[in-house]
Amino acid sequence: MNRSKFYSSAAAAATAMIAAGSLAACGNSDSTTTPGQLAAATLVDVQSFDPAANPGQGQRIFLDPVYDTLLRTDPNGNVVAGVATKFELTPQALVLDLQQGRVFSDGEPLDAAAVKANLDGRRKSTGPAAAALSDIADVQVESPTRVRINLATPSPALPISLTDVAGVLVAPNALNSPQLGTDPIGSGPYVLDTAATKKGVSYVYTRNEKFTDKSVQTLDRIEIRVLTDDAARASALRSGQVDLSQVAAGQADAVKSSGIEIGSFPGNYWMLQFLDTAGTKAPALGNTKARQAVCSAIDSQQIVKSSFFGHGTAQSQVFPEGNEFHVKSLENVYPFDTQKAQSLVKESGVPDPTFAVPAFGPIKPVAEAVQGNLRDAGIDMSIQLVQPGTLDKENRETNFPAILTPIKQVHPEQLYTDRLAKDGPQNPFHVAHPAVDAAHARAVAATDDAARVAAYADMQRAAADEALWCGLFQQDAIVGWNTSVHGVTNTAGWPMGPSFRGITVD
């Protein structure tokens, strides 16, 4: 793979993950496992099978059986080949060489024209993937197996973005279908069995007969069950009703003691992000000192202990120690100090600061812990419950002035594009941050990695100085599977469960 040094930091930026072992310790005698068939459970329903409308990240557990992506990540988070067998990024363009002879499940060719149709369509959409492709000037078909993506501005995170929904490939004839959200057509190893699927309950996949890589297509049938209750998922896994499941931290020890193999690895990073920093909806959040007071009032270490039973690490910035984008000066930028928070509230001049956040399921106990911390500092954060699966939508709208959210972003360019840029999808109030913008401009204009990393550090410091969010902690993602399941590999950006490619069931 010929990759320029220009984007070497982008490929290496993903947080390293721990590859889980392939054999479980012992099984349950009541197991209903059928050889070649996998039953899995996860917490949140799929939002849409249309990649232009799906937020990706954890949702990829639903999309990956049906769709291929242009690029993928390995267990350590490095960008590797997908449909594109090799790629080369420069400040001017990203060139992709494609596999030959691939077809979609409807028989259409998966060629450069199909890739262009997907990228062009997603760029024009209003969904989450559009922001990841915003640096693209145009897409050129150089041959049936080569695509040139010309850039309007350097885009160091583009290869990583193409491992997620921005790089998902839909059969061209289905791109504009009104049924795409529920009836996906891709080139992946499986197809969605719409007749057997029950929306919001379970999703059934069977073999794609036009998929030829049998080392990846190792199952006859996959069923993903949506079980929003933590105890219900744990019970289903222990009893053998499902073979593999996302496991809540509070259930992990009990599940492991029943003979289920547990894989634990760094998952989502949690932050309290202030969307309304102009104070349009919540006047208190328009005051920098009031926002700093909020950050100073939160005891992240205690939240990890109480809400996640120690399965996580308090961390005041997105990128952990050892990551090239980690900023040492931000390691404890707003230490927990209730008295300091109270003093900052007084200095702000904001009487009785108040704001609201949305929450559901696993967000709720964290929100309640934060709420208690803030109450001690004289800050009122109300919690409004929303339906599971709608949090990402709320994050992109102006219904709430702040959001308590888990994120999985592995490059500062993604932070900027999604959350900091004035027109970013998770900056719904469209607030400009000049100091952040200036540092970002230096980063994309940098001609060497050291200068780029330094500029991104300045960008993160500027965001911290303005308290645009409170960095909280890195949560451990926990997945369990039984003795019949082999080949499980937990990978970067898959906190709700692994890819099912290559998994076998005895």
Coordinates of C-alpha atoms in Angstrom, one line a residue:
M1 CA 0.0 0.0 0.0
N2 CA 1.5 3.3 -1.1
R3 CA 0.5 6.0 1.3
S4 CA 2.0 9.4 1.6
K5 CA 3.5 10.7 4.8
F6 CA 1.0 13.5 4.5
Y7 CA -1.7 11.3 6.0
S8 CA 0.3 8.8 8.0
S9 CA -1.0 10.4 11.2
A10 CA -4.6 9.9 10.0
A11 CA -4.1 6.2 9.6
A12 CA -2.3 5.8 12.9
A13 CA -4.6 8.0 14.9
A14 CA -7.2 5.3 15.7
T15 CA -7.1 4.1 19.3
A16 CA -5.6 0.7 19.6
M17 CA -8.0 -2.1 20.5
I18 CA -7.6 -5.5 22.1
A19 CA -8.4 -8.4 19.8
A20 CA -10.6 -10.8 21.8
G21 CA -9.9 -14.5 21.9
S22 CA -11.7 -16.8 19.7
L23 CA -12.8 -19.5 22.2
A24 CA -15.1 -19.2 25.1
A25 CA -14.3 -20.9 28.4
C26 CA -17.4 -23.1 28.7
G27 CA -21.0 -23.1 27.4
N28 CA -24.5 -23.2 28.9
S29 CA -26.3 -26.5 28.8
D30 CA -29.5 -24.8 27.7
S31 CA -27.9 -23.2 24.6
T32 CA -30.1 -23.1 21.6
T33 CA -27.2 -22.5 19.2
T34 CA -27.5 -23.9 15.7
P35 CA -24.3 -24.5 13.7
G36 CA -23.7 -21.9 11.1
Q37 CA -26.3 -19.5 12.6
L38 CA -25.5 -16.6 14.9
A39 CA -28.0 -14.9 17.2
A40 CA -26.6 -11.6 18.6
A41 CA -28.1 -8.9 20.8
T42 CA -27.4 -5.2 21.0
L43 CA -28.7 -2.2 22.9
V44 CA -29.9 0.2 20.3
D45 CA -32.1 -0.2 17.2
V46 CA -30.8 0.6 13.7
Q47 CA -31.7 4.2 12.8
S48 CA -31.7 3.5 9.0
F49 CA -30.1 1.2 6.5
D50 CA -29.5 4.2 4.3
P51 CA -25.9 5.2 5.0
A52 CA -26.7 8.8 4.2
A53 CA -29.1 8.9 7.2
N54 CA -27.2 6.5 9.6
P55 CA -24.7 7.9 12.1
G56 CA -22.4 4.9 11.8
Q57 CA -19.9 4.0 14.5
G58 CA -21.7 1.6 16.8
Q59 CA -24.6 1.3 14.3
R60 CA -22.2 -0.5 11.9
I61 CA -23.1 -3.8 13.5
F62 CA -26.3 -3.6 11.4
L63 CA -24.8 -2.2 8.2
D64 CA -21.7 -4.3 7.9
P65 CA -23.3 -7.6 7.0
V66 CA -25.0 -6.0 4.0
Y67 CA -22.5 -3.3 2.9
D68 CA -18.9 -3.1 2.0
T69 CA -16.9 0.0 2.7
L70 CA -14.1 1.5 0.6
L71 CA -11.7 1.1 3.4
R72 CA -11.7 -0.8 6.7
T73 CA -9.8 -0.8 10.0
D74 CA -7.8 -3.6 11.5
P75 CA -8.1 -4.6 15.2
N76 CA -5.5 -2.0 16.1
G77 CA -7.4 0.8 14.4
N78 CA -5.2 1.2 11.4
V79 CA -6.8 1.9 8.0
V80 CA -6.5 -1.1 5.7
A81 CA -7.9 -2.2 2.4
G82 CA -11.6 -2.7 1.8
V83 CA -13.2 -2.5 -1.6
A84 CA -10.2 -0.2 -2.3
T85 CA -7.2 -2.5 -2.4
K86 CA -4.8 0.4 -2.0
F87 CA -5.0 4.2 -1.6
E88 CA -2.7 7.2 -1.8
L89 CA -3.5 10.5 -0.2
T90 CA -1.9 13.9 -0.9
P91 CA -3.0 17.4 0.0
Q92 CA -4.7 17.5 -3.4
A93 CA -6.4 14.2 -3.9
L94 CA -7.1 10.7 -2.6
V95 CA -6.7 8.0 -5.3
L96 CA -8.3 4.6 -4.8
D97 CA -7.6 1.4 -6.7
L98 CA -10.6 -1.0 -6.5
Q99 CA -11.1 -4.8 -6.5
Q100 CA -11.9 -6.2 -9.9
G101 CA -15.0 -8.2 -10.7
R102 CA -17.1 -7.3 -7.7
V103 CA -20.9 -7.0 -8.0
F104 CA -23.8 -5.9 -5.7
S105 CA -26.4 -8.4 -4.6
D106 CA -28.7 -7.1 -7.4
G107 CA -26.1 -7.9 -10.0
E108 CA -24.9 -4.4 -10.7
P109 CA -21.2 -4.0 -11.1
L110 CA -19.2 -2.5 -8.2
D111 CA -16.9 -0.3 -10.2
A112 CA -15.5 3.2 -10.1
A113 CA -18.8 4.6 -11.5
A114 CA -20.7 3.0 -8.6
V115 CA -18.2 4.5 -6.1
K116 CA -18.6 7.9 -7.7
A117 CA -22.4 7.7 -7.5
N118 CA -22.2 6.8 -3.8
L119 CA -19.8 9.6 -2.9
D120 CA -21.6 12.2 -4.9
G121 CA -25.0 11.2 -3.4
R122 CA -23.7 11.2 0.1
R123 CA -22.0 14.6 -0.3
K124 CA -25.3 16.1 -1.4
S125 CA -27.2 14.6 1.5
T126 CA -28.0 16.3 4.8
G127 CA -27.0 13.3 6.9
P128 CA -24.0 12.6 9.2
A129 CA -21.8 11.3 6.4
A130 CA -21.9 14.6 4.4
A131 CA -19.7 16.4 6.9
A132 CA -17.0 13.8 6.5
L133 CA -16.9 14.4 2.8
S134 CA -17.1 18.1 2.9
D135 CA -13.5 18.6 1.8
I136 CA -14.1 16.9 -1.6
A137 CA -14.1 19.1 -4.7
D138 CA -15.2 16.4 -7.1
V139 CA -14.9 12.7 -7.9
Q140 CA -13.4 11.4 -11.1
V141 CA -13.6 8.0 -12.7
E142 CA -10.1 7.3 -14.1
S143 CA -10.8 3.7 -15.1
P144 CA -13.3 1.0 -14.1
T145 CA -11.1 0.2 -11.1
R146 CA -9.6 3.6 -10.2
V147 CA -11.3 6.6 -8.6
R148 CA -9.6 10.0 -8.0
I149 CA -11.2 12.1 -5.3
N150 CA -10.0 15.7 -5.8
L151 CA -9.9 17.8 -2.6
A152 CA -10.9 21.4 -2.2
T153 CA -8.8 21.5 1.0
P154 CA -6.4 18.9 2.5
S155 CA -8.4 16.2 4.3
P156 CA -6.1 14.1 6.6
A157 CA -9.0 12.2 8.1
L158 CA -10.7 11.2 4.9
P159 CA -9.3 7.6 4.8
I160 CA -10.6 7.0 8.3
S161 CA -14.0 8.4 7.4
L162 CA -14.2 6.0 4.4
T163 CA -14.2 3.1 6.9
D164 CA -17.6 4.2 8.2
V165 CA -20.9 5.4 6.6
A166 CA -19.1 7.9 4.4
G167 CA -17.5 5.0 2.6
V168 CA -20.4 2.5 2.5
L169 CA -21.3 1.3 -1.0
V170 CA -24.9 0.9 -2.1
A171 CA -26.1 -0.5 -5.4
P172 CA -26.5 2.5 -7.6
N173 CA -30.1 1.6 -8.6
A174 CA -31.0 1.6 -4.9
L175 CA -29.4 4.9 -4.0
N176 CA -32.5 7.0 -4.5
S177 CA -35.0 4.3 -3.5
P178 CA -37.5 5.4 -0.8
Q179 CA -37.2 1.8 0.6
L180 CA -33.4 2.0 1.1
G181 CA -33.8 2.8 4.8
T182 CA -35.5 -0.6 5.4
D183 CA -34.4 -2.7 2.3
P184 CA -30.7 -2.2 1.8
I185 CA -28.9 -3.5 -1.3
G186 CA -25.1 -3.7 -1.0
S187 CA -22.2 -5.9 -1.9
G188 CA -21.5 -7.4 1.6
P189 CA -21.5 -11.1 2.5
Y190 CA -25.1 -11.1 3.6
V191 CA -28.5 -9.7 2.5
L192 CA -31.3 -8.5 4.8
D193 CA -34.2 -10.9 4.9
T194 CA -37.0 -8.3 5.0
A195 CA -39.7 -11.0 5.4
A196 CA -38.1 -12.5 8.5
T197 CA -37.1 -9.1 9.9
K198 CA -39.3 -7.3 12.5
K199 CA -38.4 -3.7 12.7
G200 CA -37.3 -2.7 16.2
V201 CA -37.2 -6.3 17.4
S202 CA -34.9 -8.4 15.2
Y203 CA -33.0 -8.2 11.9
V204 CA -32.3 -11.4 10.0
Y205 CA -29.6 -11.8 7.4
T206 CA -28.9 -14.7 5.0
R207 CA -26.1 -15.4 2.5
N208 CA -25.5 -13.1 -0.5
E209 CA -25.1 -15.6 -3.3
K210 CA -23.1 -13.1 -5.3
F211 CA -20.4 -12.7 -2.6
T212 CA -17.4 -14.9 -3.3
D213 CA -15.0 -14.5 -0.4
K214 CA -15.9 -17.5 1.8
S215 CA -13.3 -16.7 4.4
V216 CA -15.5 -13.7 5.3
Q217 CA -18.9 -15.2 4.5
T218 CA -18.7 -17.9 7.2
L219 CA -22.4 -18.0 8.5
D220 CA -25.6 -19.1 6.9
R221 CA -27.8 -16.9 9.0
I222 CA -27.4 -13.9 11.3
E223 CA -30.1 -12.5 13.6
I224 CA -29.5 -9.3 15.5
R225 CA -32.0 -8.8 18.4
V226 CA -32.6 -5.4 19.9
L227 CA -32.7 -5.7 23.6
T228 CA -32.6 -2.3 25.3
D229 CA -32.6 -3.7 28.8
D230 CA -29.2 -4.5 30.2
A231 CA -30.4 -7.4 32.4
A232 CA -32.4 -8.9 29.5
R233 CA -29.3 -9.0 27.3
A234 CA -27.2 -10.6 30.0
S235 CA -30.0 -13.2 30.7
A236 CA -30.3 -14.0 27.0
L237 CA -26.6 -14.6 26.7
R238 CA -26.4 -16.7 29.8
S239 CA -29.4 -18.9 28.9
G240 CA -28.2 -19.4 25.3
Q241 CA -31.0 -17.5 23.6
V242 CA -28.3 -15.4 22.0
D243 CA -24.7 -16.4 21.2
L244 CA -23.1 -13.0 21.4
S245 CA -24.0 -9.7 23.0
Q246 CA -23.0 -6.3 24.1
V247 CA -22.7 -6.5 27.9
A248 CA -23.3 -3.7 30.3
A249 CA -20.6 -3.0 32.9
G250 CA -22.9 -3.9 35.8
Q251 CA -23.6 -7.3 34.3
A252 CA -20.1 -8.2 33.2
D253 CA -19.0 -10.1 36.3
A254 CA -22.2 -12.2 36.5
V255 CA -22.0 -13.0 32.8
K256 CA -18.4 -14.1 33.0
S257 CA -19.0 -16.2 36.1
S258 CA -21.6 -18.2 34.1
G259 CA -18.9 -19.4 31.7
I260 CA -19.3 -16.8 29.0
E261 CA -16.2 -15.3 27.4
I262 CA -15.8 -11.6 28.0
G263 CA -13.9 -9.2 25.8
S264 CA -13.2 -5.7 27.2
F265 CA -11.6 -3.0 25.2
P266 CA -11.5 0.8 25.0
G267 CA -14.9 2.0 23.7
N268 CA -16.6 5.3 23.4
Y269 CA -15.3 8.6 24.9
W270 CA -17.9 10.6 26.8
M271 CA -18.3 14.3 26.9
L272 CA -20.8 16.9 27.9
Q273 CA -20.9 19.1 24.8
F274 CA -22.3 22.6 24.9
L275 CA -24.2 23.2 21.6
D276 CA -25.7 26.6 22.5
T277 CA -22.5 28.5 23.4
A278 CA -24.1 31.7 22.1
G279 CA -26.7 31.4 24.8
T280 CA -29.7 31.5 22.5
K281 CA -31.7 28.8 24.2
A282 CA -29.8 28.6 27.5
P283 CA -28.4 32.0 28.4
A284 CA -26.0 30.5 31.0
L285 CA -24.2 28.6 28.4
G286 CA -23.3 31.7 26.5
N287 CA -20.9 32.6 29.4
T288 CA -17.5 31.0 29.3
K289 CA -17.0 31.0 33.0
A290 CA -20.4 29.4 33.6
R291 CA -19.3 26.6 31.2
Q292 CA -16.0 26.3 33.0
A293 CA -17.9 26.0 36.2
V294 CA -19.9 23.1 34.8
C295 CA -16.7 21.3 33.9
S296 CA -15.1 21.9 37.3
A297 CA -18.1 20.5 39.1
I298 CA -18.1 17.0 37.5
D299 CA -16.4 14.1 39.3
S300 CA -15.6 11.9 36.4
Q301 CA -13.6 9.3 38.5
Q302 CA -16.6 8.7 40.7
I303 CA -19.0 8.4 37.7
V304 CA -16.7 5.7 36.2
K305 CA -16.9 3.8 39.5
S306 CA -20.6 4.2 40.2
S307 CA -22.1 4.0 36.7
F308 CA -19.6 1.7 35.0
F309 CA -18.3 -0.4 38.0
G310 CA -14.7 0.8 37.2
H311 CA -14.9 -0.3 33.5
G312 CA -13.5 2.9 32.2
T313 CA -10.9 5.6 32.7
A314 CA -11.5 9.3 33.7
Q315 CA -10.0 11.3 30.9
S316 CA -10.3 15.1 30.4
Q317 CA -9.5 15.0 26.6
V318 CA -10.6 12.9 23.7
F319 CA -7.3 11.3 22.8
P320 CA -5.7 9.1 25.5
E321 CA -2.1 9.1 26.6
G322 CA 0.1 7.4 23.9
N323 CA -2.0 8.7 21.0
E324 CA -0.1 11.2 18.9
F325 CA -2.9 13.8 19.3
H326 CA -2.9 13.6 23.1
V327 CA -2.1 17.0 24.6
K328 CA -0.2 16.8 27.9
S329 CA -1.3 20.3 29.1
L330 CA -4.9 19.1 28.9
E331 CA -4.5 16.0 31.0
N332 CA -6.3 17.6 34.0
V333 CA -7.7 20.7 32.4
Y334 CA -10.8 21.1 34.7
P335 CA -10.1 19.0 37.8
F336 CA -13.1 18.2 40.0
D337 CA -13.4 21.0 42.5
T338 CA -16.9 22.0 43.7
Q339 CA -15.7 25.1 45.5
K340 CA -13.9 26.3 42.3
A341 CA -17.1 25.6 40.4
Q342 CA -19.1 27.7 42.8
S343 CA -16.5 30.5 42.5
L344 CA -16.7 30.4 38.7
V345 CA -20.5 30.7 38.9
K346 CA -20.2 33.8 41.0
E347 CA -17.6 35.2 38.6
S348 CA -19.8 34.5 35.7
G349 CA -22.5 36.8 37.0
V350 CA -25.1 34.3 35.8
P351 CA -27.8 33.9 38.5
D352 CA -29.0 30.3 38.9
P353 CA -27.5 28.8 35.8
T354 CA -29.7 26.2 34.2
F355 CA -29.8 24.0 31.0
A356 CA -31.3 20.7 29.8
V357 CA -29.8 17.6 28.2
P358 CA -31.5 14.6 26.6
A359 CA -31.0 11.1 27.9
F360 CA -32.2 7.5 27.5
G361 CA -31.1 4.0 28.8
P362 CA -27.4 4.0 29.5
I363 CA -27.1 7.8 29.3
K364 CA -29.6 8.3 32.1
P365 CA -27.4 7.1 35.1
V366 CA -24.5 9.2 33.9
A367 CA -26.7 12.2 33.4
E368 CA -28.1 11.8 36.9
A369 CA -24.6 11.6 38.4
V370 CA -23.6 14.7 36.5
Q371 CA -26.8 16.4 37.6
G372 CA -26.0 15.7 41.3
N373 CA -22.5 17.1 40.9
L374 CA -23.8 20.3 39.3
R375 CA -26.5 20.7 41.9
D376 CA -23.8 20.8 44.6
A377 CA -22.2 23.7 42.7
G378 CA -25.5 25.6 42.3
I379 CA -26.1 24.7 38.7
D380 CA -29.4 23.2 37.5
M381 CA -29.1 20.6 34.7
S382 CA -32.5 19.1 33.9
I383 CA -32.8 15.7 32.1
Q384 CA -35.4 15.0 29.5
L385 CA -35.9 11.4 28.4
V386 CA -35.9 10.6 24.7
Q387 CA -36.5 7.4 22.8
P388 CA -33.6 4.9 22.3
G389 CA -32.0 5.4 18.9
T390 CA -32.9 9.1 18.7
L391 CA -29.9 10.6 20.6
D392 CA -27.8 11.2 17.5
K393 CA -30.8 13.0 15.9
E394 CA -31.1 15.2 19.0
N395 CA -27.4 15.9 18.9
R396 CA -27.9 17.5 15.5
E397 CA -30.9 19.6 16.3
T398 CA -31.6 22.7 18.4
N399 CA -34.0 21.1 20.8
F400 CA -31.4 21.0 23.6
P401 CA -28.6 23.4 24.4
A402 CA -26.2 20.7 25.6
I403 CA -25.8 16.9 25.1
L404 CA -24.2 14.2 27.2
T405 CA -22.9 11.9 24.5
P406 CA -20.5 9.0 23.9
I407 CA -18.4 9.5 20.8
K408 CA -15.9 7.5 18.8
Q409 CA -13.8 9.8 16.8
V410 CA -10.2 9.0 16.2
H411 CA -8.8 12.1 14.5
P412 CA -9.0 15.8 15.5
E413 CA -10.1 16.6 12.0
Q414 CA -13.3 14.6 12.8
L415 CA -13.8 16.6 16.0
Y416 CA -13.5 19.8 14.0
T417 CA -15.7 18.8 11.0
D418 CA -18.5 17.3 13.2
R419 CA -18.5 19.4 16.4
L420 CA -16.5 22.6 16.0
A421 CA -16.9 24.0 12.5
K422 CA -19.7 26.6 12.2
D423 CA -21.6 24.4 9.8
G424 CA -20.7 21.1 11.5
P425 CA -23.7 18.7 12.0
Q426 CA -23.1 18.6 15.7
N427 CA -22.9 22.4 16.0
P428 CA -26.6 22.9 15.2
F429 CA -26.7 26.4 16.6
H430 CA -24.0 27.3 14.0
V431 CA -21.7 29.1 16.5
A432 CA -18.3 30.2 15.2
H433 CA -15.2 29.7 17.2
P434 CA -12.5 32.0 15.7
A435 CA -9.5 30.7 17.8
V436 CA -10.5 27.1 17.0
D437 CA -10.9 27.9 13.3
A438 CA -7.5 29.6 13.1
A439 CA -5.7 26.6 14.6
H440 CA -7.6 24.2 12.3
A441 CA -6.5 26.3 9.3
R442 CA -2.9 25.9 10.4
A443 CA -3.3 22.2 10.8
V444 CA -4.7 21.6 7.3
A445 CA -2.1 23.9 5.7
A446 CA 0.8 22.2 7.5
T447 CA 3.3 20.5 5.2
D448 CA 4.7 18.1 7.7
D449 CA 3.3 15.8 10.4
A450 CA 4.9 17.6 13.4
A451 CA 3.5 21.0 12.4
R452 CA 0.1 19.4 11.8
V453 CA 0.0 17.7 15.2
A454 CA 1.1 20.9 16.9
A455 CA -1.7 22.9 15.2
Y456 CA -4.3 20.3 16.2
A457 CA -3.0 20.5 19.8
D458 CA -3.6 24.3 19.6
M459 CA -7.1 23.6 18.3
Q460 CA -7.9 21.3 21.2
R461 CA -6.4 23.8 23.7
A462 CA -8.6 26.6 22.2
A463 CA -11.7 24.4 22.6
A464 CA -10.7 23.7 26.2
D465 CA -10.1 27.3 27.0
E466 CA -13.6 28.2 25.8
A467 CA -15.0 25.1 27.6
L468 CA -16.9 24.0 24.5
W469 CA -17.3 20.7 26.1
C470 CA -16.4 18.9 29.4
G471 CA -14.2 15.9 28.7
L472 CA -15.3 13.1 31.0
F473 CA -14.0 9.5 30.6
Q474 CA -13.2 6.6 28.2
Q475 CA -15.7 3.8 28.7
D476 CA -14.7 0.2 28.2
A477 CA -16.8 -1.7 25.6
I478 CA -17.7 -5.2 26.7
V479 CA -18.8 -8.0 24.5
G480 CA -19.6 -11.6 25.6
W481 CA -20.0 -14.8 23.5
N482 CA -20.5 -18.5 24.2
T483 CA -18.4 -21.6 23.6
S484 CA -19.9 -22.2 20.1
V485 CA -18.7 -18.9 18.7
H486 CA -15.2 -18.6 17.3
G487 CA -13.2 -15.8 15.5
V488 CA -14.5 -12.8 17.5
T489 CA -12.3 -9.8 17.1
N490 CA -13.2 -6.5 18.8
T491 CA -12.1 -3.6 16.6
A492 CA -11.8 0.2 16.8
G493 CA -15.2 2.0 16.4
W494 CA -17.4 -1.0 17.1
P495 CA -18.6 -0.4 20.7
M496 CA -21.9 -2.2 20.2
G497 CA -20.4 -5.5 19.0
P498 CA -17.9 -6.8 16.5
S499 CA -18.1 -7.3 12.8
F500 CA -19.5 -10.7 12.0
R501 CA -17.2 -11.3 9.1
G502 CA -15.2 -14.4 9.7
I503 CA -17.1 -15.5 12.8
T504 CA -18.1 -19.2 12.9
V505 CA -20.6 -21.0 15.0
D506 CA -20.3 -24.8 15.9

